[in-house]
Amino acid sequence: MTTPRTETVCVGAGRADQPGAPLNVPPVFASSFRAGGEYDYARNEGTPTWDALEQVVGRLEGGTATAYASGMGAVAAVVDLLPAASRVVVPADSYTAVRALVAARGHTVDLRDITDTDAVLAAAEGAALLWLESPTNPLMDVADLPALCAGARAAGVPVAVDNTFATPLLQNPLALGADIVMHSGSKYIGGHADLLIGLTVAADEELAARLRTNRVLAGATPGGMEAFLAVRGVRTLALRVRQAQESAGVLAERLEQHPKVSRVRYPGLPSDPGHKRAAAQMSGFGAMLSFEVAGGAAEADAVCAALRVVNAATSLGGVESTVERRAKLAGQEHVPPSLLRLSVGCEHVEDLWADLDTALG
Ligand SMILES: *Cc1c(COP(=O)(O)O)cnc(C)c1O
């Protein structure tokens, strides 16, 4: 048999294969298991449902996965690996709660423009961790992951990559040289805006074991229903991402031509500064994009209020398209005031375009 392709892994990994087993691992609602078997107490050994999710995401990313109560639970497990009072290099444009958590745990946050590879590597020298996100939230900056991972490795600095935007289908940071991949499974992996879950994946078994130990001790365990829904979500991940990505490419091109749009950021656009890097390290450009509405914050808010098919809501990665003016949030002072972040979903692209065009008008 040939090595299964990612679509096949999404559908088939993590299933029980003994005769008579349910085709899909059910949600196991158990904290405690009969003594003498593989499982004992859920926080320690996990559950069959968590295992199913970890197996499929681990296979997709090429390492050993651990699931947590949320994406931030996964981030916390990584941050907990650091010695006290460490310095961590973090992208200046990135998920703000990551910065806040690193600071809250008493570490120094060293914010850098991750598109500047030399500057990031100079800063990484002597740091305890290089945290990366690519493409970034919400400016869609693209980091040169192979160069940054190689440089950091040479300097002895571990690299963790938040791969939430790219999904495990389009970018595999471990294969590009990273030590840890982190996902907010609340986004594309779940895919329906109905759960919170997070994952770490590490190829090094000792590192994976340390992350797992953190879950045992810190206790950020996923819920049984959430893990079940996340597995169910992964089964259609490839279909959803392919559809959403195709629509995102069309919308990005049309938005770029629209008289009421002053700038579009989508790595799939040949005009985008991140295009070459993204083409080299991703197998697709994803379904997230951002654009600036001509005028200012008031004009952008009016667009959000006028949209009917696209939902004005936070979060991303669901079958439903969502839009948000990010500069209104704390910690997003660097974001242009009229920038709208668009998570393209699985609605028909012409319905999405008609909605955007009408709202912009
Ligand atoms: C949502 C998100 C997180 C945090 O994940 P939660 O599941 O909300 O805890 C981290 N990074 C990125 C890029 C995200 O979009």
Coordinates of C-alpha atoms and ligand atoms in Angstrom, one line a residue:
M1 CA 0.0 0.0 0.0
T2 CA 1.2 3.5 -0.8
T3 CA 1.6 6.0 2.1
P4 CA -1.8 7.5 2.6
R5 CA -2.2 11.1 1.5
T6 CA -3.3 13.7 4.0
E7 CA -7.0 13.6 3.0
T8 CA -7.0 9.9 3.7
V9 CA -5.2 10.4 7.1
C10 CA -7.9 13.0 8.0
V11 CA -10.7 10.5 7.4
G12 CA -9.0 7.3 8.6
A13 CA -6.5 7.9 11.3
G14 CA -7.4 7.3 15.0
R15 CA -10.1 4.7 14.3
A16 CA -10.3 1.5 16.4
D17 CA -9.6 -1.5 14.2
Q18 CA -10.6 -4.5 16.3
P19 CA -13.6 -6.5 15.1
G20 CA -16.9 -5.2 16.5
A21 CA -15.4 -1.8 17.5
P22 CA -17.5 1.2 16.6
L23 CA -16.3 2.7 13.3
N24 CA -15.9 6.1 15.0
V25 CA -14.5 6.3 18.5
P26 CA -17.4 7.5 20.7
P27 CA -17.2 10.2 23.3
V28 CA -16.0 8.4 26.4
F29 CA -17.3 10.2 29.4
A30 CA -15.1 8.6 32.1
S31 CA -12.7 10.0 34.6
S32 CA -12.0 6.6 36.0
F33 CA -11.5 3.2 34.3
R34 CA -11.5 -0.4 35.7
A35 CA -8.1 -1.2 37.1
G36 CA -5.6 -3.4 35.2
G37 CA -6.1 -1.9 31.7
E38 CA -4.5 0.7 29.5
Y39 CA -6.4 3.6 31.1
D40 CA -6.7 4.3 34.8
Y41 CA -7.6 7.9 35.5
A42 CA -8.3 10.2 32.5
R43 CA -6.0 13.1 33.5
N44 CA -3.1 10.7 33.7
E45 CA -3.5 8.2 30.8
G46 CA -6.1 10.1 28.7
T47 CA -9.2 8.5 27.2
P48 CA -9.9 6.6 23.9
T49 CA -11.5 9.8 22.6
W50 CA -8.5 12.0 23.3
D51 CA -6.3 9.3 21.9
A52 CA -8.2 9.3 18.6
L53 CA -7.8 13.1 18.2
E54 CA -4.1 12.9 19.2
Q55 CA -3.5 10.1 16.7
V56 CA -5.0 11.9 13.7
V57 CA -3.4 15.3 14.4
G58 CA -0.1 13.6 15.3
R59 CA -0.1 11.7 12.0
L60 CA -0.9 14.9 10.1
E61 CA 1.9 16.9 11.7
G62 CA 4.4 14.1 11.9
G63 CA 4.9 13.8 15.7
T64 CA 3.3 12.9 19.0
A65 CA 0.3 15.1 19.8
T66 CA -1.3 16.0 23.2
A67 CA -4.7 17.6 23.4
Y68 CA -5.7 20.3 25.9
A69 CA -8.8 22.2 27.0
S70 CA -8.1 25.0 24.6
G71 CA -5.4 26.5 22.3
M72 CA -4.2 28.6 25.2
G73 CA -4.0 25.4 27.3
A74 CA -1.6 24.1 24.7
V75 CA 0.4 27.4 24.7
A76 CA 0.6 27.2 28.5
A77 CA 2.1 23.7 28.3
V78 CA 4.9 25.1 26.0
V79 CA 5.5 28.2 28.2
D80 CA 5.7 25.9 31.3
L81 CA 8.7 24.2 29.8
L82 CA 10.8 27.4 30.2
P83 CA 13.1 28.1 33.1
A84 CA 12.0 31.0 35.4
A85 CA 12.5 34.5 34.1
S86 CA 13.3 33.5 30.5
R87 CA 13.4 35.7 27.4
V88 CA 11.0 34.6 24.7
V89 CA 11.1 36.0 21.1
V90 CA 7.5 36.5 20.0
P91 CA 6.1 37.9 16.7
A92 CA 5.1 41.6 17.1
D93 CA 2.0 40.6 15.1
S94 CA 0.6 37.4 16.7
Y95 CA -2.2 36.1 18.8
T96 CA -2.2 38.6 21.7
A97 CA -3.0 36.1 24.5
V98 CA 0.3 34.3 23.8
R99 CA 2.3 37.5 24.6
A100 CA 0.1 38.2 27.6
L101 CA 0.6 34.7 29.0
V102 CA 4.4 34.7 28.5
A103 CA 4.5 38.0 30.4
A104 CA 2.1 36.8 33.1
R105 CA 4.3 33.8 33.8
G106 CA 7.2 36.2 34.6
H107 CA 9.1 35.9 31.3
T108 CA 10.4 38.7 29.1
V109 CA 8.5 39.2 25.9
D110 CA 10.8 40.2 23.0
L111 CA 8.5 41.4 20.2
R112 CA 10.0 41.2 16.7
D113 CA 8.9 41.6 13.1
I114 CA 9.1 38.0 12.0
T115 CA 9.4 38.9 8.3
D116 CA 13.0 40.2 9.1
T117 CA 14.8 36.8 9.4
D118 CA 18.2 38.3 10.3
A119 CA 16.8 40.5 13.1
V120 CA 14.7 37.6 14.5
L121 CA 17.8 35.3 14.6
A122 CA 19.9 38.0 16.2
A123 CA 17.2 38.4 18.9
A124 CA 16.9 34.6 19.3
E125 CA 20.5 34.4 20.3
G126 CA 20.4 33.6 24.0
A127 CA 16.6 33.4 24.2
A128 CA 14.9 30.4 25.8
L129 CA 12.3 30.0 23.1
L130 CA 11.6 31.4 19.6
W131 CA 7.8 31.4 19.3
L132 CA 6.6 31.8 15.7
E133 CA 3.2 32.2 14.0
S134 CA 2.9 32.1 10.2
P135 CA 0.9 33.5 8.6
T136 CA 0.4 35.9 11.4
N137 CA -2.9 37.1 13.0
P138 CA -4.2 39.4 11.6
L139 CA -1.6 41.0 9.2
M140 CA -0.9 37.7 7.4
D141 CA 2.9 38.2 7.6
V142 CA 4.8 35.1 6.5
A143 CA 8.0 34.0 8.4
D144 CA 10.8 32.1 6.6
L145 CA 10.2 29.0 8.7
P146 CA 13.1 26.9 7.3
A147 CA 15.6 29.7 7.7
L148 CA 14.4 30.6 11.2
C149 CA 14.3 27.0 12.4
A150 CA 17.7 26.2 11.1
G151 CA 19.2 29.4 12.5
A152 CA 17.6 28.9 15.9
R153 CA 18.7 25.2 16.0
A154 CA 22.3 26.3 15.3
A155 CA 22.0 28.7 18.2
G156 CA 20.5 26.0 20.5
V157 CA 17.2 27.8 20.8
P158 CA 14.0 25.7 20.6
V159 CA 11.3 26.8 18.1
A160 CA 7.5 26.5 18.6
V161 CA 5.1 27.4 15.8
D162 CA 1.5 28.3 16.1
N163 CA 0.1 26.6 13.0
T164 CA -3.5 27.4 13.6
F165 CA -4.0 29.6 10.5
A166 CA -2.2 27.2 8.1
T167 CA -3.8 24.0 9.4
P168 CA -1.9 20.7 9.4
L169 CA -2.8 20.2 5.8
L170 CA -1.1 23.2 4.3
Q171 CA 2.1 23.6 6.5
N172 CA 4.0 21.1 8.7
P173 CA 6.4 23.1 10.9
L174 CA 8.1 19.9 12.3
A175 CA 9.2 19.0 8.8
L176 CA 10.5 22.6 8.3
G177 CA 12.7 22.2 11.4
A178 CA 10.5 23.4 14.3
D179 CA 10.5 21.5 17.7
I180 CA 6.9 22.0 18.7
V181 CA 3.7 22.7 16.7
M182 CA 0.7 24.2 18.5
H183 CA -2.9 24.4 17.3
S184 CA -6.0 26.0 18.5
G185 CA -8.3 23.2 17.5
S186 CA -11.2 25.5 18.2
K187 CA -10.6 26.9 14.7
Y188 CA -10.1 24.7 11.6
I189 CA -9.6 21.4 13.3
G190 CA -13.0 21.6 15.0
G191 CA -14.3 23.6 12.1
H192 CA -17.8 24.5 13.3
A193 CA -17.2 27.2 16.0
D194 CA -18.8 24.9 18.6
L195 CA -15.9 23.8 20.8
L196 CA -12.6 24.8 22.5
I197 CA -9.7 22.5 22.2
G198 CA -5.9 22.8 21.7
L199 CA -3.0 20.6 20.7
T200 CA 0.8 20.4 20.8
V201 CA 2.8 18.1 18.6
A202 CA 6.5 17.3 19.0
A203 CA 8.6 14.8 17.0
D204 CA 11.1 14.4 19.8
E205 CA 9.7 11.8 22.2
E206 CA 11.3 13.2 25.3
L207 CA 9.9 16.7 24.5
A208 CA 6.5 15.2 23.7
A209 CA 6.6 13.4 27.1
R210 CA 7.4 16.6 28.9
L211 CA 4.4 18.3 27.3
R212 CA 2.2 15.4 28.2
T213 CA 3.5 15.6 31.8
N214 CA 2.4 19.2 31.9
R215 CA -1.1 18.2 31.0
V216 CA -1.1 15.6 33.8
L217 CA 0.1 18.2 36.3
A218 CA -1.5 21.4 35.2
G219 CA -4.7 19.6 34.3
A220 CA -5.8 21.5 31.1
T221 CA -7.6 18.4 29.9
P222 CA -10.0 18.4 27.0
G223 CA -13.7 17.5 27.4
G224 CA -14.9 14.2 26.1
M225 CA -17.6 15.8 23.9
E226 CA -15.1 18.4 22.6
A227 CA -12.5 15.7 21.7
F228 CA -15.3 13.7 19.9
L229 CA -16.4 16.8 18.0
A230 CA -12.9 17.7 17.1
V231 CA -12.3 14.2 15.6
R232 CA -15.5 14.5 13.7
G233 CA -14.3 17.9 12.5
V234 CA -10.9 16.6 11.3
R235 CA -12.7 14.0 9.1
T236 CA -13.8 16.9 6.8
L237 CA -10.8 19.1 7.3
A238 CA -9.4 18.6 3.9
L239 CA -12.7 19.2 2.2
R240 CA -13.4 22.3 4.2
V241 CA -10.0 23.8 3.8
R242 CA -9.9 23.1 0.0
Q243 CA -13.3 24.8 -0.5
A244 CA -12.5 27.8 1.8
Q245 CA -9.1 28.3 0.3
E246 CA -10.4 28.3 -3.3
S247 CA -13.0 30.9 -2.3
A248 CA -10.4 33.0 -0.4
G249 CA -8.2 33.2 -3.5
V250 CA -11.1 34.5 -5.6
L251 CA -12.2 37.0 -3.0
A252 CA -8.7 38.3 -2.4
E253 CA -8.3 38.9 -6.1
R254 CA -11.6 40.7 -6.4
L255 CA -11.1 42.7 -3.2
E256 CA -7.7 43.9 -4.5
Q257 CA -9.5 45.4 -7.5
H258 CA -12.3 47.0 -5.4
P259 CA -12.3 50.8 -5.3
K260 CA -13.4 50.8 -1.6
V261 CA -10.5 48.6 -0.6
S262 CA -7.1 50.2 -0.1
R263 CA -5.0 47.0 0.6
V264 CA -5.4 43.3 0.7
R265 CA -3.1 40.8 2.6
Y266 CA -3.3 37.2 1.3
P267 CA -0.2 35.2 0.8
G268 CA -1.8 33.7 -2.3
L269 CA -1.7 37.0 -4.1
P270 CA 1.4 37.3 -6.3
S271 CA 1.6 41.0 -5.1
D272 CA 1.7 40.0 -1.4
P273 CA 5.1 40.4 0.3
G274 CA 4.8 36.9 1.8
H275 CA 3.8 35.2 -1.5
K276 CA 7.2 33.7 -2.4
R277 CA 7.9 32.3 1.1
A278 CA 4.4 30.9 1.5
A279 CA 4.7 29.2 -1.9
A280 CA 7.9 27.6 -0.8
Q281 CA 6.8 26.3 2.6
M282 CA 3.1 25.8 2.3
S283 CA 1.1 23.5 0.1
G284 CA -1.7 26.1 -0.2
F285 CA -2.3 29.7 1.0
G286 CA -5.2 29.0 3.3
A287 CA -8.5 30.7 3.8
M288 CA -7.6 33.7 6.0
L289 CA -7.1 37.1 4.6
S290 CA -7.3 40.7 5.7
F291 CA -8.2 43.9 3.9
E292 CA -8.3 47.6 4.6
V293 CA -11.4 49.5 3.9
A294 CA -10.8 52.9 2.3
G295 CA -11.5 55.6 4.8
G296 CA -11.1 54.5 8.4
A297 CA -12.6 52.6 11.4
A298 CA -16.1 54.0 10.9
E299 CA -16.2 52.9 7.3
A300 CA -14.9 49.4 8.2
D301 CA -17.5 49.1 11.0
A302 CA -20.2 50.1 8.6
V303 CA -19.1 47.2 6.3
C304 CA -19.2 44.7 9.1
A305 CA -22.7 45.9 10.1
A306 CA -24.0 45.6 6.5
L307 CA -22.7 42.1 5.9
R308 CA -25.5 39.4 5.8
V309 CA -23.8 36.2 4.7
V310 CA -20.5 36.8 6.4
N311 CA -20.9 36.9 10.1
A312 CA -19.6 39.8 12.1
A313 CA -18.0 37.7 14.9
T314 CA -14.6 36.9 16.4
S315 CA -12.7 33.6 15.8
L316 CA -12.1 31.8 12.6
G317 CA -11.7 28.6 10.8
G318 CA -15.3 27.5 10.8
V319 CA -17.6 26.5 7.9
E320 CA -19.2 29.9 8.5
S321 CA -17.3 33.0 7.2
T322 CA -16.5 35.5 9.9
V323 CA -15.2 39.1 9.8
E324 CA -13.7 41.3 12.5
R325 CA -12.2 44.7 12.7
R326 CA -9.1 43.7 14.8
A327 CA -7.9 47.2 15.8
K328 CA -10.8 47.6 18.1
L329 CA -9.3 44.9 20.4
A330 CA -6.7 45.5 23.1
G331 CA -3.2 44.7 22.1
Q332 CA -3.8 45.4 18.4
E333 CA -2.5 49.0 18.4
H334 CA -0.2 48.1 15.5
V335 CA -3.1 47.0 13.3
P336 CA -4.4 49.6 10.7
P337 CA -7.8 50.9 12.1
S338 CA -9.8 49.9 9.0
L339 CA -8.3 46.4 8.7
L340 CA -10.9 43.6 8.5
R341 CA -9.8 40.1 9.1
L342 CA -11.9 37.7 7.0
S343 CA -12.1 34.0 7.7
V344 CA -13.5 32.5 4.5
G345 CA -15.9 29.7 5.1
C346 CA -17.7 27.2 3.0
E347 CA -20.6 29.3 1.6
H348 CA -20.8 29.7 -2.1
V349 CA -18.1 32.1 -3.3
E350 CA -20.5 34.2 -5.3
D351 CA -22.8 34.6 -2.3
L352 CA -19.8 35.8 -0.3
W353 CA -18.7 38.1 -3.0
A354 CA -22.1 39.6 -3.5
D355 CA -22.3 40.2 0.2
L356 CA -18.9 41.8 0.4
D357 CA -19.5 44.0 -2.7
T358 CA -22.9 45.2 -1.4
A359 CA -21.5 45.9 2.1
L360 CA -18.5 47.8 0.7
G361 CA -20.8 49.8 -1.6
Ligands
LIG1 C1 -7.6 31.2 18.7 C2 -6.2 31.1 18.6 C3 -5.4 30.8 19.7 C4 -5.9 30.4 21.1 O1 -6.7 29.3 21.0 P1 -8.0 29.0 22.0 O2 -8.5 27.7 21.5 O3 -8.9 30.2 21.8 O4 -7.5 29.0 23.4 C5 -4.0 30.8 19.5 N1 -3.4 31.1 18.4 C6 -4.2 31.5 17.3 C7 -3.5 31.9 16.0 C8 -5.6 31.5 17.4 O5 -6.3 31.9 16.3

